[in-house]
PDB file of C-alpha atoms and ligand atoms in Angstrom:
ATOM      1  CA  MET A  26      35.783  28.829  -2.837  1.00  0.00           C
ATOM      2  CA  LYS A  27      35.829  25.177  -1.906  1.00  0.00           C
ATOM      3  CA  ALA A  28      33.993  24.090   1.170  1.00  0.00           C
ATOM      4  CA  ASN A  29      36.049  21.978   3.482  1.00  0.00           C
ATOM      5  CA  GLN A  30      33.009  20.712   5.364  1.00  0.00           C
ATOM      6  CA  LYS A  31      32.175  18.803   2.260  1.00  0.00           C
ATOM      7  CA  ALA A  32      32.175  15.272   3.491  1.00  0.00           C
ATOM      8  CA  GLU A  33      29.211  15.450   5.789  1.00  0.00           C
ATOM      9  CA  GLY A  34      26.075  17.167   6.838  1.00  0.00           C
ATOM     10  CA  PRO A  35      24.029  19.923   5.332  1.00  0.00           C
ATOM     11  CA  ALA A  36      25.900  21.287   2.362  1.00  0.00           C
ATOM     12  CA  MET A  37      25.545  24.843   3.518  1.00  0.00           C
ATOM     13  CA  ALA A  38      27.369  26.365   6.440  1.00  0.00           C
ATOM     14  CA  ARG A  39      25.092  28.090   8.878  1.00  0.00           C
ATOM     15  CA  SER A  40      26.703  31.488   8.381  1.00  0.00           C
ATOM     16  CA  ARG A  41      26.340  31.263   4.643  1.00  0.00           C
ATOM     17  CA  TYR A  42      22.714  30.309   5.021  1.00  0.00           C
ATOM     18  CA  THR A  43      22.105  33.286   7.300  1.00  0.00           C
ATOM     19  CA  GLU A  44      23.911  35.652   4.953  1.00  0.00           C
ATOM     20  CA  LEU A  45      22.049  34.477   1.882  1.00  0.00           C
ATOM     21  CA  LYS A  46      18.756  34.597   3.702  1.00  0.00           C
ATOM     22  CA  ARG A  47      19.385  38.146   4.834  1.00  0.00           C
ATOM     23  CA  MET A  48      20.433  39.108   1.341  1.00  0.00           C
ATOM     24  CA  LEU A  49      17.252  37.685  -0.193  1.00  0.00           C
ATOM     25  CA  GLN A  50      15.021  39.175   2.454  1.00  0.00           C
ATOM     26  CA  GLU A  51      16.558  42.592   1.950  1.00  0.00           C
ATOM     27  CA  ARG A  52      16.016  42.282  -1.746  1.00  0.00           C
ATOM     28  CA  ARG A  53      12.433  41.246  -1.148  1.00  0.00           C
ATOM     29  CA  GLY A  54      11.867  44.242   1.120  1.00  0.00           C
ATOM     30  CA  GLU A  55      13.243  46.618  -1.495  1.00  0.00           C
ATOM     31  CA  LEU A  56      11.140  45.127  -4.249  1.00  0.00           C
ATOM     32  CA  GLN A  57       7.983  45.186  -2.178  1.00  0.00           C
ATOM     33  CA  ALA A  58       8.518  48.828  -1.336  1.00  0.00           C
ATOM     34  CA  GLN A  59       9.199  49.651  -4.973  1.00  0.00           C
ATOM     35  CA  VAL A  60       6.192  47.780  -6.294  1.00  0.00           C
ATOM     36  CA  GLN A  61       3.885  49.319  -3.710  1.00  0.00           C
ATOM     37  CA  GLY A  62       5.308  52.768  -4.325  1.00  0.00           C
ATOM     38  CA  LYS A  63       4.877  52.468  -8.076  1.00  0.00           C
ATOM     39  CA  MET A  64       1.358  51.137  -7.739  1.00  0.00           C
ATOM     40  CA  ARG A  65       0.483  54.168  -5.687  1.00  0.00           C
ATOM     41  CA  ASP A  66       2.023  56.488  -8.237  1.00  0.00           C
ATOM     42  CA  VAL A  67       0.207  54.981 -11.149  1.00  0.00           C
ATOM     43  CA  ARG A  68      -3.145  54.687  -9.426  1.00  0.00           C
ATOM     44  CA  ALA A  69      -3.275  58.135  -7.909  1.00  0.00           C
ATOM     45  CA  GLU A  70      -4.599  60.740 -10.254  1.00  0.00           C
ATOM     46  CA  GLY A  71      -2.522  63.682 -11.181  1.00  0.00           C
ATOM     47  CA  THR A  72       0.595  62.058  -9.925  1.00  0.00           C
ATOM     48  CA  TRP A  73       2.451  63.215 -12.911  1.00  0.00           C
ATOM     49  CA  GLY A  74       2.342  66.487 -11.033  1.00  0.00           C
ATOM     50  CA  GLY A  75       3.988  69.781 -11.690  1.00  0.00           C
ATOM     51  CA  LYS A  76       7.421  68.802 -12.783  1.00  0.00           C
ATOM     52  CA  LEU A  77       6.402  66.197 -15.278  1.00  0.00           C
ATOM     53  CA  ASN A  78       3.481  68.210 -16.643  1.00  0.00           C
ATOM     54  CA  GLU A  79       5.833  70.918 -17.708  1.00  0.00           C
ATOM     55  CA  VAL A  80       7.742  68.371 -19.649  1.00  0.00           C
ATOM     56  CA  LEU A  81       4.607  66.785 -21.021  1.00  0.00           C
ATOM     57  CA  ASP A  82       3.339  70.077 -22.379  1.00  0.00           C
ATOM     58  CA  ALA A  83       6.268  70.006 -24.674  1.00  0.00           C
ATOM     59  CA  VAL A  84       5.736  66.484 -25.971  1.00  0.00           C
ATOM     60  CA  GLU A  85       2.982  64.519 -27.637  1.00  0.00           C
ATOM     61  CA  SER A  86       0.412  63.020 -25.293  1.00  0.00           C
ATOM     62  CA  SER A  87       1.127  59.634 -26.800  1.00  0.00           C
ATOM     63  CA  GLU A  88       4.445  59.834 -25.087  1.00  0.00           C
ATOM     64  CA  ALA A  89       2.638  60.095 -21.783  1.00  0.00           C
ATOM     65  CA  ASP A  90       0.934  56.807 -22.626  1.00  0.00           C
ATOM     66  CA  ILE A  91       4.243  55.299 -23.412  1.00  0.00           C
ATOM     67  CA  GLN A  92       5.528  56.528 -20.087  1.00  0.00           C
ATOM     68  CA  GLU A  93       2.613  54.806 -18.329  1.00  0.00           C
ATOM     69  CA  ASP A  94       3.184  51.635 -20.266  1.00  0.00           C
ATOM     70  CA  ILE A  95       6.766  51.707 -19.139  1.00  0.00           C
ATOM     71  CA  GLU A  96       5.672  52.188 -15.541  1.00  0.00           C
ATOM     72  CA  PHE A  97       3.344  49.211 -15.759  1.00  0.00           C
ATOM     73  CA  ALA A  98       5.944  47.083 -17.443  1.00  0.00           C
ATOM     74  CA  LEU A  99       8.315  48.034 -14.670  1.00  0.00           C
ATOM     75  CA  ILE A 100       5.833  47.027 -11.970  1.00  0.00           C
ATOM     76  CA  GLN A 101       5.232  43.768 -13.743  1.00  0.00           C
ATOM     77  CA  MET A 102       8.933  43.120 -14.014  1.00  0.00           C
ATOM     78  CA  LYS A 103       9.496  43.892 -10.360  1.00  0.00           C
ATOM     79  CA  SER A 104       6.600  41.662  -9.331  1.00  0.00           C
ATOM     80  CA  GLU A 105       8.115  38.841 -11.293  1.00  0.00           C
ATOM     81  CA  THR A 106      11.444  39.444  -9.633  1.00  0.00           C
ATOM     82  CA  LEU A 107       9.670  39.434  -6.294  1.00  0.00           C
ATOM     83  CA  ASN A 108       8.233  36.016  -7.112  1.00  0.00           C
ATOM     84  CA  LYS A 109      11.684  34.794  -7.958  1.00  0.00           C
ATOM     85  CA  VAL A 110      13.048  36.081  -4.669  1.00  0.00           C
ATOM     86  CA  ASN A 111      10.289  34.266  -2.798  1.00  0.00           C
ATOM     87  CA  ASP A 112      11.049  31.182  -4.779  1.00  0.00           C
ATOM     88  CA  ALA A 113      14.741  31.490  -3.959  1.00  0.00           C
ATOM     89  CA  LEU A 114      13.903  31.851  -0.252  1.00  0.00           C
ATOM     90  CA  GLY A 115      11.840  28.689  -0.493  1.00  0.00           C
ATOM     91  CA  ARG A 116      14.719  26.879  -2.134  1.00  0.00           C
ATOM     92  CA  LEU A 117      17.108  28.205   0.488  1.00  0.00           C
ATOM     93  CA  GLU A 118      14.869  26.697   3.177  1.00  0.00           C
ATOM     94  CA  ARG A 119      15.014  23.368   1.391  1.00  0.00           C
ATOM     95  CA  GLY A 120      18.801  23.624   1.056  1.00  0.00           C
ATOM     96  CA  ASP A 121      18.372  23.932  -2.646  1.00  0.00           C
ATOM     97  CA  TYR A 122      19.737  27.402  -3.230  1.00  0.00           C
ATOM     98  CA  GLY A 123      23.197  28.749  -3.869  1.00  0.00           C
ATOM     99  CA  ASN A 124      24.833  25.698  -5.346  1.00  0.00           C
ATOM    100  CA  CYS A 125      25.848  25.336  -8.924  1.00  0.00           C
ATOM    101  CA  PHE A 126      23.371  23.439 -11.015  1.00  0.00           C
ATOM    102  CA  GLU A 127      26.147  21.976 -13.123  1.00  0.00           C
ATOM    103  CA  CYS A 128      29.043  21.133 -10.821  1.00  0.00           C
ATOM    104  CA  GLY A 129      27.388  21.303  -7.381  1.00  0.00           C
ATOM    105  CA  GLU A 130      29.928  23.714  -5.939  1.00  0.00           C
ATOM    106  CA  GLU A 131      28.767  26.629  -3.846  1.00  0.00           C
ATOM    107  CA  ILE A 132      28.169  29.722  -5.900  1.00  0.00           C
ATOM    108  CA  ALA A 133      30.249  32.556  -4.457  1.00  0.00           C
ATOM    109  CA  GLU A 134      28.243  34.818  -2.217  1.00  0.00           C
ATOM    110  CA  LYS A 135      29.512  37.837  -4.114  1.00  0.00           C
ATOM    111  CA  ARG A 136      28.078  36.408  -7.297  1.00  0.00           C
ATOM    112  CA  LEU A 137      24.743  35.713  -5.628  1.00  0.00           C
ATOM    113  CA  ARG A 138      24.555  39.278  -4.386  1.00  0.00           C
ATOM    114  CA  ALA A 139      24.997  40.541  -7.894  1.00  0.00           C
ATOM    115  CA  LEU A 140      22.826  37.826  -9.435  1.00  0.00           C
ATOM    116  CA  PRO A 141      20.504  36.372  -6.792  1.00  0.00           C
ATOM    117  CA  PHE A 142      18.982  33.922  -9.251  1.00  0.00           C
ATOM    118  CA  ALA A 143      22.199  32.571 -10.613  1.00  0.00           C
ATOM    119  CA  VAL A 144      21.966  28.794 -10.820  1.00  0.00           C
ATOM    120  CA  ARG A 145      25.530  28.235 -11.962  1.00  0.00           C
ATOM    121  CA  CYS A 146      28.911  29.210 -10.688  1.00  0.00           C
ATOM    122  CA  LYS A 147      30.923  31.629 -12.743  1.00  0.00           C
ATOM    123  CA  GLU A 148      32.960  28.958 -14.475  1.00  0.00           C
ATOM    124  CA  CYS A 149      29.963  26.875 -15.504  1.00  0.00           C
ATOM    125  CA  GLU A 150      28.026  29.952 -16.584  1.00  0.00           C
ATOM    126  CA  GLU A 151      30.845  31.027 -18.825  1.00  0.00           C
ATOM    127  CA  ALA A 152      31.151  27.580 -20.298  1.00  0.00           C
ATOM    128  CA  LYS A 153      27.417  27.583 -20.925  1.00  0.00           C
ATOM    129  CA  GLU A 154      27.499  30.981 -22.587  1.00  0.00           C
ATOM    130  CA  VAL A 155      30.176  29.812 -24.940  1.00  0.00           C
ATOM    131  CA  ALA A 156      28.129  26.722 -25.744  1.00  0.00           C
ATOM    132  CA  GLU A 157      24.982  28.765 -26.268  1.00  0.00           C
ATOM    133  CA  ARG A 158      26.699  31.214 -28.536  1.00  0.00           C
ATOM    134  CA  ARG A 159      27.883  28.315 -30.631  1.00  0.00           C
ATOM    135  CA  GLU A 160      24.365  26.870 -30.580  1.00  0.00           C
ATOM    136  CA  ARG A 161      22.856  30.168 -31.701  1.00  0.00           C
ATOM    137  CA  GLN A 162      25.266  30.451 -34.557  1.00  0.00           C
ATOM    138  CA  LEU A 163      24.361  26.961 -35.664  1.00  0.00           C
ATOM    139  CA  ALA A 164      20.660  27.697 -35.329  1.00  0.00           C
ATOM    140  CA  GLN A 165      20.989  30.847 -37.383  1.00  0.00           C
ATOM    141  CA  ARG A 166      22.698  28.905 -40.045  1.00  0.00           C
ATOM    142  CA  ARG A 167      19.881  26.357 -40.046  1.00  0.00           C
ATOM    143  CA  GLY A 168      17.287  29.110 -40.327  1.00  0.00           C
ATOM    144  CA  ALA A 169      16.061  28.627 -36.760  1.00  0.00           C
ATOM    145  CA  SER A 170      12.440  27.999 -37.819  1.00  0.00           C
ATOM    146  CA  SER A 171      12.292  24.624 -36.124  1.00  0.00           C
ATOM    147  CA  LEU A 172      12.899  26.248 -32.735  1.00  0.00           C
ATOM    148  CA  PHE A 173       9.291  27.391 -32.421  1.00  0.00           C
ATOM    149  CA  LEU A 174       7.558  24.195 -33.415  1.00  0.00           C
ATOM    150  CA  ASP A 175       7.027  22.604 -30.023  1.00  0.00           C
ATOM    151  CA  ILE A 176       5.730  25.592 -28.095  1.00  0.00           C
TER     152      ILE A 176
HETATM  153 ZN1  LIG B  28      29.671  25.114 -11.519  1.00  0.00          ZN
END
């Protein structure tokens, strides 16, 4: 999708801005609700209630721990995603969201809905993946140990 209002003014059409903003805000709302809901579940005692207890009777208690670990990991992951959504909203405000990092073209809205943190358009992403795969193969051949030296 090429923009024909390219020559002048803010890169992003108003309608696109509104759409993307709504999309990000919806996503933020969902994530907030999920994180809060999960927090409640994990904090409250006996939440694993009837249904799950029946299952748990049948398995090792260590698996219950694992289940809790998974829940916490999930909350953590969602919180991180939430941060990214907030960050994306900030970038959108600054007119710094939704354009390809490589070629500067607008990233298709459909792509952004599927991948809100995409920084490249489909073409550039694919090109990058090909390059990275090649890079990885080279690194594997070199033994890859040097990759961790400057952390
Ligand atoms: Zn691109």
